[in-house]
Every structure is written in structure tokens, then in C-alpha cells.
Short mmCIF file of C-alpha atoms in Angstrom, two decimals:
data_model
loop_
_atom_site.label_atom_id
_atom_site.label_comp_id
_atom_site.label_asym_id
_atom_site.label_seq_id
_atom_site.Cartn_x
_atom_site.Cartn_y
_atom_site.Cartn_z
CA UNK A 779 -41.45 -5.31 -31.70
CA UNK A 780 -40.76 -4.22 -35.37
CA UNK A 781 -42.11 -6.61 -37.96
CA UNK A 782 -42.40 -7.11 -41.64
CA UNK A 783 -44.88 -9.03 -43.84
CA UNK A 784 -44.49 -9.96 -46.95
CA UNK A 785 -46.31 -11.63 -50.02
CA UNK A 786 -45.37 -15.02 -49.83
CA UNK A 787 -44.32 -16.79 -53.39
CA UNK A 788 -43.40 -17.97 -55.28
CA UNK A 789 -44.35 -15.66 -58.04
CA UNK A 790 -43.87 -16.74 -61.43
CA UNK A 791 -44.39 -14.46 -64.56
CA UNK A 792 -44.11 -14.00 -67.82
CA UNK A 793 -41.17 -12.00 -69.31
CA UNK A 794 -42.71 -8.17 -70.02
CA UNK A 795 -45.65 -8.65 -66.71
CA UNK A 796 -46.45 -6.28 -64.41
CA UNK A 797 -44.56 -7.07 -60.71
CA UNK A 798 -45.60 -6.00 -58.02
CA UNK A 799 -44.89 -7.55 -54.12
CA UNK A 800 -46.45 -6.02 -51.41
CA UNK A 801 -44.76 -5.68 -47.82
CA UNK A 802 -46.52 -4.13 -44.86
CA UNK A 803 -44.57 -2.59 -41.37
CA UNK A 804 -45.05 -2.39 -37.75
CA UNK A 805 -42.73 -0.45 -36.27
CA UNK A 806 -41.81 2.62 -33.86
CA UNK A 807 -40.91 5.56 -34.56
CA UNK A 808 -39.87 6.33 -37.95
CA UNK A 809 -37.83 3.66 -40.08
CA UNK A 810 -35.87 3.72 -42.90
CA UNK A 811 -37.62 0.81 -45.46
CA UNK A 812 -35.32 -0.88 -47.57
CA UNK A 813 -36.13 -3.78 -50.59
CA UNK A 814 -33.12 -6.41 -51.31
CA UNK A 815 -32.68 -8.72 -53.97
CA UNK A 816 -31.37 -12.42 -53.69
CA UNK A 817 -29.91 -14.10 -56.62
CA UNK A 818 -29.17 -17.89 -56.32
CA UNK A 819 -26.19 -18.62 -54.47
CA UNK A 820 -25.24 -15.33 -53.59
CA UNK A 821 -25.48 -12.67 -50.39
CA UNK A 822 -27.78 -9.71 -50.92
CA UNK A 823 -27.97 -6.75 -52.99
CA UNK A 824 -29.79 -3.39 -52.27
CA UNK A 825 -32.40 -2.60 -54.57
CA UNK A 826 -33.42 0.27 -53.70
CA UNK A 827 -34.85 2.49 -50.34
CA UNK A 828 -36.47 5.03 -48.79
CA UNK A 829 -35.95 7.11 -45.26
CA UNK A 830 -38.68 8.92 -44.87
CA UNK A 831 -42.74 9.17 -45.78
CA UNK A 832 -44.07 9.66 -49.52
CA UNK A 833 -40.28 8.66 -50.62
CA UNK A 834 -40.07 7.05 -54.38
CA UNK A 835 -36.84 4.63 -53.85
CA UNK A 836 -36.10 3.38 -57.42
CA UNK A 837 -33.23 1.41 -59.40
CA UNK A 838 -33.06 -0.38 -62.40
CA UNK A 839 -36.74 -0.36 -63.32
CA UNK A 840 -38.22 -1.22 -59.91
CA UNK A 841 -39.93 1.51 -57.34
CA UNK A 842 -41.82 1.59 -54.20
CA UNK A 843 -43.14 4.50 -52.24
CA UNK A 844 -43.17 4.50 -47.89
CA UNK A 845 -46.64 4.95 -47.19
CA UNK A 846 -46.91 6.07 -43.62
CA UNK A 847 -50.63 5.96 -43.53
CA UNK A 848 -50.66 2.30 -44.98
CA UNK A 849 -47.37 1.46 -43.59
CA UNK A 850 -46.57 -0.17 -47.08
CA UNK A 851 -43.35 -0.41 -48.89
CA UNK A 852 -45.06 -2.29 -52.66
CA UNK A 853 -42.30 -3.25 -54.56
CA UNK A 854 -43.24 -2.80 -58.30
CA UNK A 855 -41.79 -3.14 -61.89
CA UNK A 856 -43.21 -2.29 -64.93
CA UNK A 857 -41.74 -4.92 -67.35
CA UNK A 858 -39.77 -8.30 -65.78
CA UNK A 859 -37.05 -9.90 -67.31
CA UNK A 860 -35.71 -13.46 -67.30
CA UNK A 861 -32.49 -11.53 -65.30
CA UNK A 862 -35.03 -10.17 -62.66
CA UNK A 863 -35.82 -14.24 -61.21
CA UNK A 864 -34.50 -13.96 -57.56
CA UNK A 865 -35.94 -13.58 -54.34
CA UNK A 866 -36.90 -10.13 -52.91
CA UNK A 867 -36.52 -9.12 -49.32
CA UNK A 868 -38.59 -5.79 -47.62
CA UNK A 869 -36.65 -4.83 -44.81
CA UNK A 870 -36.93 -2.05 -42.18
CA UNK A 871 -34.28 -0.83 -39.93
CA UNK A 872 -36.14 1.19 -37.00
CA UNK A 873 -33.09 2.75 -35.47
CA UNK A 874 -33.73 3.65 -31.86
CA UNK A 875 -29.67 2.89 -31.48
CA UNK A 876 -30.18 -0.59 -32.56
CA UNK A 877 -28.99 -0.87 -36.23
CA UNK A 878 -30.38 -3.92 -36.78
CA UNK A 879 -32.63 -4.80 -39.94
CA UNK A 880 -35.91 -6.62 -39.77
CA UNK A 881 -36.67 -8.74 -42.73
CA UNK A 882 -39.63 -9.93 -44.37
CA UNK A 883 -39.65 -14.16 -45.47
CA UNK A 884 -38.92 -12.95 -48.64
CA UNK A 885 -40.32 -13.61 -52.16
CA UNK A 886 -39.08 -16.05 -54.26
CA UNK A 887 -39.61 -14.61 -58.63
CA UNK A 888 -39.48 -16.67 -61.06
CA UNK A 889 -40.10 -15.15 -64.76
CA UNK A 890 -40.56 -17.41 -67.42
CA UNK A 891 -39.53 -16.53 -71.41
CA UNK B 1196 -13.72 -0.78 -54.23
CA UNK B 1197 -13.68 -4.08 -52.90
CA UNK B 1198 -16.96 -5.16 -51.44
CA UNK B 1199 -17.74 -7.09 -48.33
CA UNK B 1200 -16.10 -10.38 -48.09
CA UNK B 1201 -16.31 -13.22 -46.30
CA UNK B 1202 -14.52 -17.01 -45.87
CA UNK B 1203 -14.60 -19.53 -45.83
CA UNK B 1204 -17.42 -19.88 -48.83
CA UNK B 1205 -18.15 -23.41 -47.19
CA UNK B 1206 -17.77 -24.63 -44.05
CA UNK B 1207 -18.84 -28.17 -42.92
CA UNK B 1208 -18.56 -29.61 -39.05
CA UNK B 1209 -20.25 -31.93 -37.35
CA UNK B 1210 -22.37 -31.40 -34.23
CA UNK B 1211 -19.97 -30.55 -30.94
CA UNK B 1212 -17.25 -28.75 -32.79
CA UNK B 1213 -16.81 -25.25 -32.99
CA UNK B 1214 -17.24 -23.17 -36.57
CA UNK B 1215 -15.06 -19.79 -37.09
CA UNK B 1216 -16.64 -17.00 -39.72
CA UNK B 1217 -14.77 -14.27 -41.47
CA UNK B 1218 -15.66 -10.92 -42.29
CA UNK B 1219 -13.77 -7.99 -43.86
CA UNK B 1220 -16.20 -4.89 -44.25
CA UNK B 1221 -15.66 -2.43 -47.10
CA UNK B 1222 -13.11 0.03 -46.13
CA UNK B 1223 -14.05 3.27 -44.30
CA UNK B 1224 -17.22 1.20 -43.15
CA UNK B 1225 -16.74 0.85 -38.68
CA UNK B 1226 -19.85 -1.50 -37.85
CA UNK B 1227 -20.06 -5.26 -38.54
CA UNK B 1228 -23.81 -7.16 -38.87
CA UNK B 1229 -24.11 -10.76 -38.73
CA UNK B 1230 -27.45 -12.27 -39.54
CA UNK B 1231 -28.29 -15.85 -40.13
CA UNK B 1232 -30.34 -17.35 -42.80
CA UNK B 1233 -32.00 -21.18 -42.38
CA UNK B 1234 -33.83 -22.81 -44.09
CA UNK B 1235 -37.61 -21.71 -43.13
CA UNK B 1236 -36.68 -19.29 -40.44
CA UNK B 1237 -35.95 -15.91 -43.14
CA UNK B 1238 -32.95 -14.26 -41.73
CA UNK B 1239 -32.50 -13.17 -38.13
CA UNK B 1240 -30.00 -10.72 -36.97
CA UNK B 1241 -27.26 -12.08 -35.10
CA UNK B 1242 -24.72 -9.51 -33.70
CA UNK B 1243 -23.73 -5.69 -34.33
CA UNK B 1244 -20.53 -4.64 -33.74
CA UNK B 1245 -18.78 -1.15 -33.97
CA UNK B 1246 -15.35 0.41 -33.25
CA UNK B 1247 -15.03 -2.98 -31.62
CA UNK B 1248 -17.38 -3.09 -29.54
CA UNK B 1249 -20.93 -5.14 -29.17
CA UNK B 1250 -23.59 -3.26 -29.67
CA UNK B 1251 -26.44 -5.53 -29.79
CA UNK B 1252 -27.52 -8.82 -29.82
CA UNK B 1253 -30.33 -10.64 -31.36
CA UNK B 1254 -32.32 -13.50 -30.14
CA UNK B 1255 -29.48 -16.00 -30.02
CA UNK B 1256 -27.87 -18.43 -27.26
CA UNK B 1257 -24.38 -17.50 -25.93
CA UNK B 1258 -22.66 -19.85 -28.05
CA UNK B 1259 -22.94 -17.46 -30.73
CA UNK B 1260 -20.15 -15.01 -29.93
CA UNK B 1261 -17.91 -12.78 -32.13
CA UNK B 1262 -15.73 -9.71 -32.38
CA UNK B 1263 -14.16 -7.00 -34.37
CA UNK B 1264 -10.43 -6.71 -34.25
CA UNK B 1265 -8.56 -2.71 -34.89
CA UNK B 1266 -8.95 -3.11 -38.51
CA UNK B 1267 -12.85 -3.51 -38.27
CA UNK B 1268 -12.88 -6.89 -39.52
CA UNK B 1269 -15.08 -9.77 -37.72
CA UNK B 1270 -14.99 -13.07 -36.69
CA UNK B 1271 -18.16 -15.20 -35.66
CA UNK B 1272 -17.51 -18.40 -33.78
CA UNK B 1273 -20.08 -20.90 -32.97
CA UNK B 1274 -19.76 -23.66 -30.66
CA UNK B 1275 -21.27 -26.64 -29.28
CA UNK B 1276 -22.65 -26.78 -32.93
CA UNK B 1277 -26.07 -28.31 -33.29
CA UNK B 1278 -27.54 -29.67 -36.68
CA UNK B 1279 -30.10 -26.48 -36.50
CA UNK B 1280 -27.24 -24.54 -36.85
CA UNK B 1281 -26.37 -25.49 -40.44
CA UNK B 1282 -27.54 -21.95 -42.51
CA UNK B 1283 -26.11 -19.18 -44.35
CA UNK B 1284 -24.65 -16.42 -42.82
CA UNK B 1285 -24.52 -13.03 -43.40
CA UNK B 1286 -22.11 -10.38 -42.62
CA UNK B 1287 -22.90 -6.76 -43.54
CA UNK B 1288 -21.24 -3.64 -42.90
CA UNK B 1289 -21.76 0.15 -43.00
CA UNK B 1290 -20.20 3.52 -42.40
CA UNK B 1291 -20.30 5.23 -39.19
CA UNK B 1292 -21.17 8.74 -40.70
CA UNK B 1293 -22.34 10.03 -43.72
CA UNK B 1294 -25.33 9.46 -46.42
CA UNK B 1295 -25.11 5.75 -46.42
CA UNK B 1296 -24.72 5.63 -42.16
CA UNK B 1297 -28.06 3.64 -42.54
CA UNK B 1298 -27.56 1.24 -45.24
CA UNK B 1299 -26.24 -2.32 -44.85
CA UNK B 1300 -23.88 -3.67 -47.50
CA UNK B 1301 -24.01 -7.55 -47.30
CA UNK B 1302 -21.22 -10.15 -48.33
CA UNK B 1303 -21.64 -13.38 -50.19
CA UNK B 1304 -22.42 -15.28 -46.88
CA UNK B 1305 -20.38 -18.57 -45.21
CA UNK B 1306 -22.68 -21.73 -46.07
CA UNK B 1307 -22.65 -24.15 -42.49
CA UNK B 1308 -23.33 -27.17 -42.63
CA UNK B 1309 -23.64 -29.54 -39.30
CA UNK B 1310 -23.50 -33.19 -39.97
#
């Protein structure tokens, strides 16, 4: 079945560091990869995603590229800010008629002033 | 454009009673997700619905049941609750067409807790 790893955490840095979270895949087929962000006490937001392979998804300052060949989704931000501590999911949703997403454990950030 | 919503915010039972979610998906959006999130376990994906209909289940017993009334909102109702039940959960909806068929927009989540 379809399956996502991701770095476990936490991850604490200093404001202005260099992010960057890696997530692998298994899946069939071709899936849509998707990263979501956690803030304390609330649902989840999307970040950001990609549908198909050598797509850039990007928002507010974060990237990651779907690498087929590595079947990676990195999750990477040039500069962190205090605002950026939450916990970071790497999903997948594989399709096939089933709609469901597959999450990674998540990644718990913590960046530090 | 109001966003996914869900109630009640909190919910607490204790084990053997039965637990009732809400969900109101973003309008124009046809499909319902619900996923749950405990402690140590990530999150797990629950139920799909769409056009009221089931459309998949995830690995869950069948005291996890739901459905999607005309208006495309959800209920999820839990019974026989056991303390391993106690979690967040998710509801998430999308459109049935379009440029964003294939992304999930998630709610705030119901926090259960089973004493």
C-alpha cells in the first residue's frame, strides 16, 4: 500500500536557518504530493503541492520539488521565522478512485529567537 | 468564503456512550473526509463521502459510521466509545470538478475525549 516517511523531530532552529524536512513515497501509479502545516491547536493548512514529476510547489517562502526518480517530496525554506514553529505533514493522495490522503508522522518545528 | 467547519470544538464522553461529529464543507465542495488524529498513531483516514454516498473506508471497526445529508454536510458518530478513541478529528472537503478536485481543505477538528 501507499506510504510516507518522514524526518522525525523535533527540529529546533534558530530564527534565519536553513529548513529543510525530507519525506520519501511508495506509491502506485502517479500521486499528487502535498506538504501541510499544523499550528498548535488548530486543523491543517496546505502549504503547498505538486501533481506531477519535476513540479516546484511553493508558498510563503517554502518549496519542494516531486522527484520521481527519488520518490522525494524535501520540504525546504531558506530563512525560518519564530511564526514558522508548527508541525509539518508530507502527504500523498494516490488516486486510483480512492481520494484518500496518506500522511507522514509529521514533524514537529520549533525555531528559537 | 467561509472555510470548513466543524462542532462541537470539544466533546467529552465516557466509554459506552455514543459521540456525534459535525461537518459543514466549504460551499460548492461535494465530498466529505474524515481522518482521525491520536496521540502516536499520525492521522488515519476514516471515511469519504460524496453526493451522499460512501465511497471508502479506512481501516476502522463498524462503529465508526457517518453520512452526508442533501446539503453535503457530515455527521460522524461513534459508538460503543472506548478510551483509545479519545483523538482529534478531522473533516476535510473538496470540489468534485475543477483545479482544486484533488486538494483537501481541512477544518479545525472535534477534540474527543473518553473518560
Amino acid at each position: 500500500g501507499d506510504s510516507v516517511t518522514q524526518m522525525e523531530g523535533p527540529v529546533t532552529l534558530s530564527e534565519e536557518a536553513f529548513l529543510t524536512i525530507n519525506c520519501t513515497y511508495t506509491a502506485t501509479g502517479y500521486p499528487s504530493l502535498f506538504w501541510y502545516v499544523q499550528y498548535p491547536g488548530e486543523g491543517l493548512q496546505l502549504l503547498l503541492k505538486a501533481t506531477k514529476a519535476d513540479d516546484k510547489g511553493s508558498n510563503k517562502g517554502f518549496e519542494a520539488t516531486y522527484r520521481k526518480e527519488t520518490t522525494s517530496f524535501h520540504l525546504e525554506k531558506g530563512s525560518v521565522q519564530v511564526s514558522d514553529s508548527a508541525v509539518y505533514f508530507c502527504a500523498l493522495l494516490s488516486g486510483a478512485g480512492s481520494y484518500q490522503l496518506t500522511f507522514g508522522k509529521g514533524t514537529k518545528l520549533s525555531v528559537i529567537p | 468564503e467561509a472555510g470548513v467547519t466543524q462542532s462541537p470544538t470539544h466533546l467529552i464522553k465516557t466509554r459506552g456512550q455514543q459521540a456525534t461529529l459535525r461537518c459543514s464543507p466549504i460551499s460548492g465542495h461535494t465530498s466529505v473526509y474524515w481522518y482521525q488524529q491520536a496521540l502516536g498513531l499520525g492521522l488515519q483516514f476514516l471515511l469519504w463521502y460524496d453526493e451522499g454516498e460512501e465511497r471508502n473506508r479506512g481501516n476502522f471497526p463498524p462503529r465508526f459510521s457517518g453520512r452526508q445529508f442533501p446539503n453535503y454536510s457530515s455527521e460522524l458518530n461513534v459508538n460503543a466509545l472506548e478510551l483509545e478513541d479519545s483523538a482529534l478529528y478531522l473533516c476535510a472537503s473538496s470540489p468534485r470538478e475543477g483545479r482544486a478536485k484533488n486538494i483537501q481543505y481541512f477544518g479545525a477538528g472535534t477534540r474527543l475525549s473518553v473518560l
